[in-house]
XYZ file of C-alpha atoms in Angstrom:
757
model
C 15.712 18.321 30.544
C 13.626 21.050 31.883
C 11.529 23.353 29.457
C 9.099 26.286 29.972
C 6.547 24.185 27.844
C 3.005 23.872 29.288
C 2.442 20.800 27.149
C 1.754 17.403 28.645
C 4.866 15.176 28.134
C 5.294 11.589 27.333
C 8.525 9.917 28.028
C 9.633 7.102 25.779
C 12.181 4.641 27.424
C 13.996 3.182 24.494
C 17.003 3.136 22.253
C 17.116 6.047 19.784
C 19.242 7.160 16.861
C 22.011 7.476 16.196
C 21.919 3.958 17.846
C 21.288 1.750 15.083
C 18.554 -0.789 15.600
C 14.998 -1.560 14.787
C 13.557 -0.272 18.185
C 15.472 2.914 17.824
C 13.900 3.442 14.334
C 10.535 2.432 15.647
C 10.807 4.903 18.669
C 11.917 7.655 16.315
C 9.036 7.029 13.861
C 6.399 6.843 16.706
C 7.787 9.989 18.255
C 7.581 11.931 14.915
C 4.045 10.678 14.270
C 2.671 11.982 17.688
C 4.477 15.280 17.209
C 3.131 15.447 13.624
C -0.657 14.649 14.852
C -0.656 16.090 18.405
C 2.550 18.191 18.601
C -0.040 21.227 19.355
C -0.722 19.681 22.763
C 1.667 16.808 23.594
C 5.484 16.940 23.910
C 7.675 13.678 23.532
C 10.850 13.248 25.358
C 13.444 10.485 25.201
C 15.034 8.527 28.049
C 17.648 7.030 26.067
C 18.720 3.324 26.876
C 22.600 3.175 26.053
C 25.972 2.064 27.786
C 27.829 4.422 25.487
C 27.199 8.093 26.449
C 26.984 10.418 23.575
C 27.904 13.999 24.794
C 25.940 15.448 21.795
C 22.667 13.552 22.593
C 19.556 15.414 22.411
C 17.772 13.055 24.577
C 16.130 14.580 27.668
C 17.374 11.797 30.083
C 19.982 8.957 29.889
C 19.815 5.508 31.395
C 23.261 3.668 31.430
C 21.416 0.225 31.277
C 24.305 -1.590 32.580
C 24.557 0.401 35.787
C 21.913 -0.785 37.857
C 21.967 2.496 40.460
C 20.988 4.531 37.399
C 17.724 2.902 36.988
C 16.156 4.309 40.392
C 18.013 7.456 39.952
C 16.567 8.167 36.413
C 13.108 7.310 37.495
C 13.321 9.788 40.598
C 14.523 12.671 38.292
C 11.530 11.858 35.830
C 9.137 12.072 38.783
C 10.193 15.881 39.396
C 8.711 16.972 36.242
C 4.888 17.405 36.862
C 4.459 17.950 33.085
C 5.339 14.178 32.566
C 2.239 12.210 32.456
C 3.204 8.792 31.117
C 6.407 6.645 30.333
C 6.117 4.483 27.344
C 8.631 1.737 27.614
C 9.734 -0.130 24.327
C 10.502 -3.645 25.862
C 12.886 -5.870 24.402
C 14.676 -8.320 27.004
C 18.072 -7.737 25.659
C 17.865 -3.882 26.135
C 18.223 -3.810 30.005
C 20.657 -5.106 32.300
C 20.088 -8.406 34.469
C 18.463 -11.730 34.121
C 15.674 -11.295 31.616
C 16.572 -7.375 31.873
C 15.333 -7.385 35.440
C 17.076 -4.236 36.297
C 14.007 -2.509 34.812
C 12.141 -3.336 38.057
C 14.145 -0.633 39.929
C 12.940 1.786 37.451
C 9.382 0.753 37.887
C 9.350 0.462 41.556
C 10.663 4.114 41.664
C 8.534 5.874 39.214
C 5.340 7.607 40.120
C 4.231 8.034 36.574
C 1.672 5.925 34.657
C 3.356 3.068 32.711
C 2.828 1.293 29.408
C 4.916 -1.074 27.460
C 5.095 -2.048 23.857
C 6.431 -5.570 23.905
C 8.541 -6.087 20.799
C 9.216 -9.728 21.737
C 6.565 -12.001 22.868
C 8.203 -15.381 23.405
C 5.822 -18.362 23.226
C 5.994 -21.508 25.560
C 8.017 -19.572 28.283
C 9.590 -21.456 31.297
C 8.120 -20.551 34.762
C 10.775 -18.088 35.422
C 10.333 -16.174 32.141
C 6.493 -16.330 32.540
C 6.675 -14.842 36.198
C 8.863 -12.217 34.916
C 6.666 -10.843 32.199
C 3.520 -11.081 34.547
C 5.539 -8.844 36.944
C 6.280 -6.279 34.352
C 2.541 -6.346 33.376
C 1.447 -5.627 36.922
C 2.905 -2.221 36.562
C 0.647 -0.984 33.752
C -3.089 -1.173 33.152
C -2.485 -1.459 29.321
C 0.478 -2.479 27.094
C 0.821 -2.801 23.148
C 1.780 -5.573 20.893
C 1.994 -5.476 17.229
C 0.219 -8.664 16.186
C -2.906 -10.594 17.184
C -0.665 -13.792 17.651
C 1.503 -11.920 20.224
C -1.692 -10.638 22.028
C -2.788 -14.580 21.917
C 0.514 -15.813 23.405
C 0.278 -13.141 26.354
C -3.141 -14.307 27.325
C -2.745 -18.136 26.755
C 1.076 -18.553 27.840
C 1.410 -15.648 30.410
C -2.006 -15.499 31.689
C -2.394 -11.837 31.012
C -5.862 -10.032 31.022
C -6.569 -9.723 27.194
C -8.419 -6.492 28.125
C -5.122 -4.959 28.862
C -3.599 -5.736 25.571
C -4.057 -3.487 22.700
C -2.873 -4.451 19.257
C -1.638 -1.814 17.181
C 0.261 -3.142 14.053
C 3.698 -1.771 13.220
C 3.468 1.745 11.736
C 4.192 2.391 8.034
C 5.456 5.524 6.089
C 2.817 7.026 3.661
C 4.238 7.086 0.179
C 2.798 8.487 -2.940
C 1.900 5.648 -5.115
C 3.689 5.175 -8.184
C 4.164 2.268 -10.435
C 7.560 0.264 -10.281
C 8.559 1.236 -13.878
C 8.494 5.044 -12.939
C 9.995 4.209 -9.540
C 12.845 2.555 -11.199
C 13.980 5.506 -13.195
C 15.599 7.071 -10.060
C 18.277 4.388 -9.817
C 18.658 3.602 -13.699
C 17.133 0.139 -13.083
C 14.599 0.501 -16.184
C 16.014 -2.596 -17.764
C 16.328 -4.705 -14.590
C 13.909 -6.848 -12.840
C 14.319 -5.873 -9.102
C 14.309 -8.160 -6.171
C 15.141 -6.634 -2.654
C 15.484 -7.228 0.957
C 16.480 -4.573 3.571
C 17.608 -4.164 7.198
C 20.565 -4.375 9.519
C 22.438 -7.548 8.324
C 22.800 -10.381 10.724
C 22.574 -14.276 10.771
C 18.912 -13.840 11.607
C 18.204 -12.159 8.312
C 19.120 -15.418 6.279
C 20.028 -13.681 3.080
C 21.807 -16.704 1.996
C 18.590 -18.302 1.313
C 17.623 -15.839 -1.040
C 20.929 -15.913 -2.693
C 20.938 -19.756 -3.101
C 17.320 -19.304 -4.801
C 18.803 -16.791 -7.227
C 20.384 -19.123 -9.896
C 17.308 -21.063 -10.777
C 15.300 -17.306 -10.987
C 18.251 -15.888 -13.136
C 17.977 -18.926 -15.505
C 14.336 -17.962 -16.362
C 14.847 -14.032 -15.902
C 18.486 -12.947 -16.722
C 17.873 -9.331 -16.069
C 17.058 -10.014 -12.213
C 19.021 -7.791 -9.934
C 18.848 -8.572 -6.080
C 19.394 -5.648 -3.962
C 20.570 -6.134 -0.303
C 19.895 -2.985 1.283
C 21.545 -1.981 4.706
C 24.680 -2.141 6.783
C 25.595 -4.977 8.997
C 24.321 -4.560 12.696
C 27.012 -3.257 14.682
C 26.832 -5.858 17.112
C 27.791 -8.473 14.395
C 31.071 -6.626 13.494
C 33.748 -7.871 15.828
C 37.278 -6.432 15.686
C 36.322 -4.470 12.349
C 35.772 -7.764 10.642
C 32.080 -8.372 9.131
C 32.196 -11.995 9.032
C 28.528 -12.300 7.760
C 28.597 -9.997 4.720
C 31.855 -11.603 3.837
C 30.115 -14.950 4.057
C 27.274 -13.532 1.741
C 29.925 -12.131 -0.649
C 31.588 -15.518 -0.918
C 28.217 -17.179 -1.893
C 27.724 -14.443 -4.741
C 31.207 -15.481 -6.030
C 30.519 -19.172 -5.705
C 27.381 -19.063 -7.340
C 28.576 -16.624 -10.174
C 25.888 -13.979 -9.352
C 28.091 -10.903 -9.430
C 25.828 -9.333 -12.170
C 22.865 -10.090 -10.389
C 23.347 -9.079 -6.782
C 23.902 -5.501 -5.553
C 25.040 -4.896 -2.034
C 23.986 -1.419 -0.839
C 26.077 -1.104 2.342
C 24.460 1.896 4.028
C 22.477 2.673 6.726
C 19.747 4.330 4.442
C 17.821 7.579 5.054
C 13.955 6.768 5.201
C 13.204 8.591 1.760
C 15.935 6.591 0.150
C 14.955 3.312 1.394
C 11.239 3.823 0.573
C 12.265 4.840 -2.999
C 14.276 1.488 -3.421
C 11.343 -0.320 -2.235
C 8.925 1.600 -4.600
C 11.387 0.330 -7.500
C 11.147 -3.299 -6.300
C 9.313 -5.794 -8.355
C 9.388 -8.486 -5.653
C 10.485 -8.249 -1.993
C 12.183 -11.214 -0.291
C 11.660 -11.748 3.308
C 14.076 -14.507 4.317
C 14.053 -14.435 8.424
C 14.787 -17.833 9.870
C 13.504 -17.129 13.580
C 10.283 -18.797 13.925
C 9.246 -16.961 16.770
C 10.023 -13.521 15.370
C 6.904 -11.651 16.573
C 7.176 -8.619 14.169
C 9.390 -7.221 11.270
C 9.401 -3.474 10.552
C 11.312 -4.338 7.275
C 8.243 -6.489 6.107
C 5.804 -3.915 6.982
C 7.615 -1.009 5.188
C 7.802 -3.503 1.920
C 3.958 -3.832 1.957
C 3.491 -0.178 2.402
C 5.523 0.634 -0.686
C 3.217 -1.607 -2.634
C 5.708 -4.626 -3.013
C 4.391 -8.115 -3.828
C 6.251 -10.420 -1.208
C 7.657 -13.777 -0.968
C 8.224 -14.142 2.934
C 8.979 -17.174 5.230
C 6.340 -18.151 7.834
C 6.957 -16.286 11.091
C 4.069 -15.024 13.312
C 4.082 -11.652 11.658
C 4.039 -12.691 8.021
C 1.288 -15.481 8.757
C -0.881 -13.085 10.110
C -0.945 -10.315 7.731
C 0.436 -11.741 4.385
C -2.775 -13.059 2.587
C -2.675 -14.999 -0.671
C -3.738 -11.571 -2.475
C -0.775 -9.822 -1.285
C 2.196 -12.426 -1.460
C 3.236 -16.026 -1.067
C 4.535 -17.913 2.092
C 7.353 -20.294 2.139
C 9.080 -22.694 4.673
C 12.019 -21.168 6.342
C 15.546 -21.683 4.643
C 13.667 -23.312 1.824
C 15.369 -21.744 -1.303
C 13.610 -24.163 -3.672
C 10.393 -22.742 -2.535
C 11.750 -19.126 -2.770
C 12.717 -19.600 -6.274
C 9.315 -21.158 -7.429
C 7.327 -18.680 -5.874
C 9.339 -15.796 -7.215
C 9.377 -17.253 -10.729
C 5.370 -17.629 -10.404
C 4.966 -13.876 -9.614
C 7.668 -12.710 -12.176
C 5.881 -14.784 -14.861
C 2.348 -13.046 -14.114
C 2.655 -9.171 -14.289
C -1.085 -8.951 -13.949
C -0.853 -10.934 -10.518
C 2.070 -8.708 -9.302
C 0.367 -5.476 -10.204
C -2.804 -6.868 -8.189
C -0.767 -7.603 -5.369
C 1.018 -4.542 -5.203
C -2.227 -2.560 -4.993
C -3.603 -4.766 -2.298
C -0.523 -4.532 -0.272
C -0.678 -0.579 -0.743
C -4.210 -0.429 0.545
C -3.878 -2.872 3.295
C -1.049 -0.987 5.126
C -2.781 2.552 4.902
C -4.422 1.661 8.095
C -1.137 1.144 9.672
C 0.411 4.638 8.748
C 2.503 6.116 11.413
C -0.184 8.894 11.883
C -3.009 6.317 12.498
C -0.604 4.431 14.852
C -0.121 7.757 16.609
C -3.925 8.133 16.949
C -4.450 4.504 18.491
C -1.778 5.012 20.858
C -3.147 8.396 22.046
C -6.470 6.748 22.526
C -5.019 4.318 24.962
C -2.807 6.864 26.628
C -5.779 8.888 27.610
C -7.112 5.924 29.180
C -4.251 4.894 31.438
C -2.980 8.686 32.391
C -4.330 9.270 35.831
C -5.346 12.853 35.383
C -7.196 14.098 32.156
C -5.078 16.005 29.706
C -6.236 18.188 26.818
C -5.358 16.592 23.383
C -5.432 18.876 20.431
C -5.018 17.785 16.864
C -2.184 19.671 15.009
C -3.506 20.711 11.361
C -1.561 19.303 8.600
C 0.265 21.670 6.268
C -1.919 22.965 3.469
C -0.745 21.246 0.221
C -2.273 22.094 -3.202
C 0.076 19.561 -4.883
C -2.691 16.875 -5.836
C -5.164 19.518 -6.962
C -2.541 20.921 -9.303
C -1.416 17.434 -10.235
C -5.015 16.660 -11.181
C -5.284 19.759 -13.422
C -4.291 19.778 -16.941
C -3.573 22.846 -19.186
C -7.442 22.703 -19.932
C -9.157 21.695 -16.645
C -9.194 19.404 -13.505
C -9.732 15.695 -14.040
C -12.611 13.986 -12.461
C -11.070 10.862 -10.783
C -7.794 9.217 -9.866
C -6.498 5.681 -9.149
C -5.039 6.043 -5.618
C -3.052 9.415 -6.485
C -2.472 8.993 -10.016
C -4.957 11.102 -12.165
C -7.287 9.026 -14.388
C -7.483 11.058 -17.653
C -9.861 8.588 -19.033
C -12.558 9.777 -16.425
C -12.738 13.064 -18.113
C -13.866 16.423 -16.517
C -16.849 17.991 -14.991
C -18.319 21.357 -14.357
C -18.765 20.251 -10.738
C -15.230 19.416 -9.991
C -13.681 22.566 -11.922
C -16.354 24.821 -10.035
C -15.212 23.276 -6.748
C -11.539 23.596 -7.803
C -12.261 27.344 -8.611
C -13.435 27.879 -5.112
C -10.487 25.960 -3.139
C -8.000 27.928 -5.537
C -9.698 31.279 -4.741
C -9.403 30.621 -0.951
C -5.885 29.736 -1.288
C -5.272 32.960 -3.056
C -7.123 34.917 -0.582
C -5.026 33.363 2.285
C -1.669 33.477 0.577
C -1.759 35.866 -2.372
C 0.207 33.462 -4.521
C 0.415 35.056 -7.966
C 0.852 31.395 -9.240
C -2.777 30.773 -8.178
C -3.984 33.245 -10.929
C -3.047 30.439 -13.613
C -5.157 27.677 -12.072
C -7.968 30.145 -11.484
C -8.050 31.060 -15.133
C -7.938 27.426 -16.006
C -10.864 26.616 -13.991
C -12.910 29.632 -15.182
C -12.106 29.119 -18.658
C -13.640 25.516 -18.417
C -16.822 26.838 -16.848
C -17.243 29.431 -19.869
C -16.469 26.558 -22.149
C -19.346 24.557 -20.549
C -21.862 27.569 -20.696
C -24.603 27.106 -23.187
C -26.121 30.110 -25.340
C -29.124 29.827 -23.054
C -27.095 30.587 -19.990
C -26.986 27.220 -18.404
C -24.113 24.781 -18.467
C -23.374 21.257 -19.514
C -21.603 19.039 -16.805
C -19.785 16.296 -18.495
C -16.688 16.497 -21.049
C -14.712 13.578 -22.122
C -10.954 13.260 -22.151
C -11.014 14.544 -25.800
C -13.016 17.941 -24.965
C -16.048 16.391 -26.515
C -19.675 16.876 -24.933
C -20.440 13.816 -22.994
C -24.073 12.375 -24.319
C -25.075 11.667 -20.560
C -25.469 15.484 -20.230
C -28.882 14.850 -21.863
C -29.986 12.125 -19.254
C -28.638 13.381 -16.127
C -30.138 16.363 -13.942
C -27.764 19.007 -14.061
C -29.209 21.733 -11.907
C -26.532 21.140 -8.857
C -23.569 21.464 -11.253
C -24.921 24.532 -12.667
C -25.634 25.955 -9.344
C -22.094 24.994 -8.037
C -20.961 27.224 -11.112
C -22.916 30.263 -9.783
C -21.364 29.737 -6.393
C -17.718 29.443 -7.851
C -18.234 32.430 -10.287
C -19.549 34.652 -7.113
C -16.599 33.392 -5.062
C -14.241 34.594 -7.562
C -15.811 37.921 -8.153
C -15.913 38.620 -4.451
C -12.279 38.610 -4.349
C -11.847 41.760 -6.755
C -10.008 43.640 -4.074
C -7.038 41.411 -3.791
C -5.631 41.988 -7.191
C -7.679 39.507 -9.398
C -6.875 40.487 -13.105
C -9.746 42.645 -14.639
C -9.867 40.338 -17.567
C -10.743 37.553 -15.081
C -13.341 39.240 -13.315
C -15.054 40.438 -16.363
C -15.162 36.921 -17.696
C -16.630 35.620 -14.646
C -19.259 38.545 -14.528
C -20.464 37.832 -18.191
C -20.939 34.116 -17.127
C -23.011 35.099 -14.152
C -25.179 37.609 -15.947
C -25.628 35.293 -18.880
C -26.961 32.706 -16.363
C -29.292 34.905 -14.354
C -32.429 34.114 -16.260
C -31.819 30.423 -15.867
C -31.297 30.856 -12.114
C -35.097 31.909 -11.664
C -36.179 29.008 -13.018
C -34.421 26.488 -10.681
C -36.628 24.193 -8.034
C -34.165 21.752 -6.697
C -33.497 22.730 -2.998
C -29.744 22.423 -2.935
C -29.358 23.927 -6.400
C -31.304 26.935 -5.045
C -28.947 26.797 -1.768
C -25.732 27.054 -4.234
C -27.059 29.766 -6.279
C -28.080 31.969 -3.351
C -24.471 31.639 -1.807
C -23.099 32.174 -5.222
C -25.330 35.679 -5.888
C -24.735 36.715 -2.254
C -20.855 36.603 -2.766
C -21.072 38.465 -6.019
C -23.484 41.167 -4.611
C -21.052 41.768 -1.393
C -18.854 43.522 -3.975
C -21.263 44.628 -6.789
C -24.465 45.275 -5.295
C -27.268 45.002 -7.797
C -31.087 45.263 -7.156
C -31.762 42.246 -9.623
C -29.491 40.114 -7.659
C -31.178 40.781 -4.535
C -34.534 40.094 -6.151
C -33.516 36.855 -7.277
C -32.066 35.651 -3.854
C -35.222 36.758 -2.227
C -37.288 35.019 -4.765
C -35.148 31.634 -4.525
C -35.251 31.844 -0.504
C -38.988 32.198 -0.629
C -39.339 28.940 -2.585
C -36.869 27.296 -0.234
C -39.120 28.681 2.697
C -42.212 27.163 1.153
C -40.422 23.761 0.855
C -39.431 24.212 4.746
C -43.319 24.986 5.588
C -44.488 21.932 3.562
C -42.339 19.451 5.255
C -41.453 20.885 8.753
C -43.226 19.052 11.677
C -42.689 19.524 15.467
C -39.663 17.053 15.387
C -38.749 17.452 12.022
C -37.649 21.011 11.343
C -36.380 20.367 7.496
C -37.066 21.204 3.932
C -37.802 17.659 2.923
C -38.564 14.212 4.408
C -35.085 12.951 4.184
C -31.487 14.201 4.774
C -29.369 13.412 1.809
C -26.128 15.166 0.698
C -24.913 18.590 1.194
C -27.689 19.285 3.786
C -26.203 22.140 5.474
C -26.218 24.284 2.355
C -30.023 24.957 2.896
C -29.469 26.560 6.320
C -26.582 28.409 5.072
C -28.292 29.707 2.203
C -31.285 30.816 4.264
C -29.039 32.749 6.311
C -27.140 34.322 3.588
C -30.890 35.251 2.163
C -31.543 37.030 5.500
C -28.158 38.943 5.484
C -29.094 40.030 1.843
C -32.875 41.001 2.316
C -33.252 41.602 6.293
C -36.152 39.215 6.184
C -36.380 37.720 9.725
C -38.592 34.770 8.363
C -35.240 33.724 6.569
C -33.193 33.913 9.800
C -35.765 31.989 11.764
C -35.749 29.079 9.159
C -32.008 29.221 8.954
C -31.479 28.741 12.615
C -34.318 26.347 13.523
C -33.109 23.892 10.398
C -29.470 24.199 11.438
C -30.375 23.537 15.075
C -32.351 20.527 13.792
C -29.424 19.223 11.523
C -26.450 19.582 13.898
C -27.642 16.759 16.429
C -27.800 14.357 13.595
C -24.413 14.593 12.862
C -22.578 15.616 16.189
C -23.200 12.534 18.260
C -21.411 11.406 21.404
C -18.596 14.014 21.053
C -17.903 13.062 17.243
C -18.905 14.333 13.950
C -20.674 11.649 11.674
C -21.574 12.422 8.146
C -25.191 11.493 7.150
C -24.693 7.907 5.354
C -24.831 7.727 1.502
C -25.933 4.073 2.056
C -29.671 4.997 2.165
C -29.802 8.437 3.606
C -31.813 9.432 6.657
C -35.418 9.216 6.050
C -38.199 11.020 8.459
C -39.394 8.544 11.171
C -36.818 5.875 10.229
C -33.401 4.624 11.847
C -30.452 6.357 10.143
C -28.042 4.278 8.019
C -24.645 4.055 9.136
C -21.243 4.337 7.521
C -20.771 5.278 3.850
C -19.377 8.882 4.822
C -17.834 11.374 2.210
C -15.579 14.404 2.737
C -17.815 16.546 0.729
C -20.521 16.721 3.553
C -17.840 17.615 6.195
C -16.628 20.337 4.100
C -20.167 21.754 3.393
C -20.953 21.534 7.419
C -17.582 23.336 8.199
C -18.505 26.052 5.581
C -22.145 26.706 7.259
C -20.657 26.681 10.600
C -18.082 29.128 9.463
C -21.004 31.591 8.349
C -23.078 30.825 11.525
C -20.183 31.763 13.765
C -19.231 34.991 11.873
C -22.767 36.060 11.788
C -23.854 35.232 15.436
C -20.426 35.195 17.319
C -21.604 32.012 19.196
C -18.523 29.911 20.302
C -20.485 26.699 19.759
C -20.328 27.140 16.127
C -16.610 27.546 16.281
C -16.160 24.534 18.493
C -18.243 22.353 16.295
C -16.057 23.577 13.238
C -12.996 21.956 14.925
C -14.706 19.041 15.743
C -16.070 18.535 12.235
C -12.608 19.215 10.833
C -11.250 16.640 13.223
C -12.971 13.835 11.122
C -10.225 14.402 8.280
C -7.601 14.078 11.238
C -8.711 10.704 12.475
C -11.464 11.558 14.729
C -13.995 9.059 13.203
C -15.076 5.502 13.863
C -11.869 3.823 12.302
C -9.545 6.413 14.065
C -7.889 6.929 10.757
C -6.872 10.064 8.855
C -8.615 10.923 5.748
C -6.136 12.990 3.961
C -2.603 12.096 2.362
C 0.206 14.080 4.011
C 2.380 13.411 0.999
C 0.200 14.775 -2.064
C -2.136 16.999 -0.167
C -5.050 14.887 -1.492
C -8.045 13.529 0.361
C -9.387 9.744 0.406
C -12.768 9.561 -1.346
C -14.950 7.845 1.459
C -15.020 6.324 4.959
C -16.543 3.066 4.851
C -17.541 0.606 7.776
C -14.084 -1.226 7.768
C -12.007 0.600 5.330
C -10.944 3.739 3.725
C -11.434 4.320 -0.229
C -8.152 5.498 -0.916
C -8.573 6.994 -4.192
C -7.998 10.640 -4.410
C -10.643 12.016 -6.739
C -11.252 15.648 -7.525
C -14.304 16.035 -5.301
C -12.892 14.808 -2.170
C -9.498 16.503 -2.560
C -10.945 19.883 -3.097
C -13.615 19.554 -0.493
C -10.842 18.826 2.150
C -8.767 21.651 0.775
C -11.699 24.037 1.185
C -12.292 22.896 4.736
C -8.561 23.353 5.712
C -8.388 26.609 4.116
C -11.291 28.040 5.898
C -9.864 26.532 9.332
C -6.544 28.426 8.256
C -8.295 31.572 7.486
C -9.852 31.514 11.076
C -6.617 31.039 12.550
C -4.971 33.924 10.681
C -7.857 36.114 11.453
C -7.825 35.385 15.088
C -4.033 35.943 15.307
C -4.613 39.320 13.225
C -7.455 40.238 16.194
C -4.918 39.179 18.898
C -2.031 40.982 17.271
C -4.410 44.227 17.044
C -5.534 43.893 20.648
C -1.847 43.458 21.816
C -1.093 46.792 19.857
C -3.759 48.626 21.550
C -2.536 47.333 24.964
C 1.026 48.571 24.262
C -0.203 51.832 23.013
C -2.593 52.296 26.173
C 0.724 51.445 28.159
C 2.937 53.918 26.472
C 0.346 56.760 26.970
C 0.030 56.263 30.752
């Protein structure tokens, strides 16, 4: 299939839906993930493996696997497309014609494209013929993928393959919104039942009968148990329209008198419905009887949906299932299945803990993260360099709104569930006002006004008679005593920033009553702003007052900006040395606001000293965060002290967002493309360009994870991290929209000029 697209292409050689098999589903999910993460620069096409030609297929190429002549012919056809940079072969021995599928060699010999494989089956203790064939396959590529470390070990030890060429990328999983099981059961009217489940295309290898034989003992103690057997029978197991395996299972149900405790859902379920069933599951039973099964997508999906699991011992489950996520049992041992299931059903606390651990453990294997890890390897093996760009996720305000009550925004969440007991802060509601203002500025969605007023009302509620603000309010709207013991300058200053941001939007139909309330809050706080000494607090105040002054020029505002900037410049002069152009003897959090506020001060006062300090300090800061082509946040594990080796890890979204905001101002002021390029690089931190190569946002909720640690991501989606991500995302979108308007304007001018000739 030829296209006019200039994107680099990757061809997947695989089965593909509507073919119903695990590899077809795996390939579809892989392609969808690559398109989601990299669709801006990469196009994926299918070379479909089939012996049943479907005239309505959307695949770019078709390979009739039973016709040996087709292998060379299809490879030569793919060779003609210069846009194709790589062929990714999903390998299973039974997919290809010939002994061990050796017809594939004809394709490989004819292909001139870079090749990689995913080995879905890795057979231990091979005979010499199989060993030689797998080594021959491996000789066509410098890199190939497996999905477990055990598979990698087998390839190295049993097949003699170079371990440096083997990349382990675990089976992908779908990101789902975390919800407790009782809530998920409501979708199916299962509230009064204990749900056990298993799913997949049914066949003897699934060994469902072991689960059924364990059921009588379980039901004896827990009569409300319902065992869901989800999925159609594998098409290859239906002969002459007779489904012998399902008939066999149904006869076991009859013999054991389990009709009230077993439900067959004889459908090929769409992903969304399948995941909903799994989220409603109390315990997932994985009953496979193949001791050499390298990997199981069904097992992975169950873990990702926070299912506690009882599983037979196959290489995949032995490697992945730890005691804090489930229980391993012997193959075909129904007694062990029953005892393990009863143990978990008898301890709700253990099940809840396992569910949460399983959910957290599988976030790193989300399809988005799998796509990132694949692309890193692709770039190493493609013969000529290709440009790979991240595709920005859709802007979703869902989680911010979900975290907002009728009074204000909640501080913390447990995963994505708002934790009302954490109370509310001025900090978070000020940030929330900023992000909602940016969204309203971009979309002019009248529904945003409700949330803008909600956050503004809370800021007003926190303001004291003297003009300053409290920060902490508990879940019952009572003032928290810790307001008396914690320094509140930063939170107060962020309130000024948020109020200034709101007032700066007066030209886009903000209700006058809202603007008047914000203005009153700012003017009430002006006396307090002049007393502030904390550098970052000064920075936030200068930013807020500048935004206010941009639409309501006021001599007193300029005077305060100048006074505060002068205070910052003294800090700079006291601490800056030849190799340390900074305001303090350490870099901590929100560093860039100091340089940004000095630039705002210059724009407000025209004092060249402020411009000089802004540029010098920002030039000093940026190399501390942009290292070897990647953005790294200053660690909160000890900060970066002058003259010492900086700490590593402990990176939080707030500093990524602040840096992007500062880069945005510097770009708009000086038009240097370096700042714009750096903005994109910093934002890519959210998209997976970080030391773990994992996304930092939740594409389902629109929330953002709380932190990037050395070996894991903190999956809680609190107010601060979510708002900071959304603020950065909205700024990036505003830049895209602004550029589009400029391009459109220039195009219009060209057309008018052409018409006038």
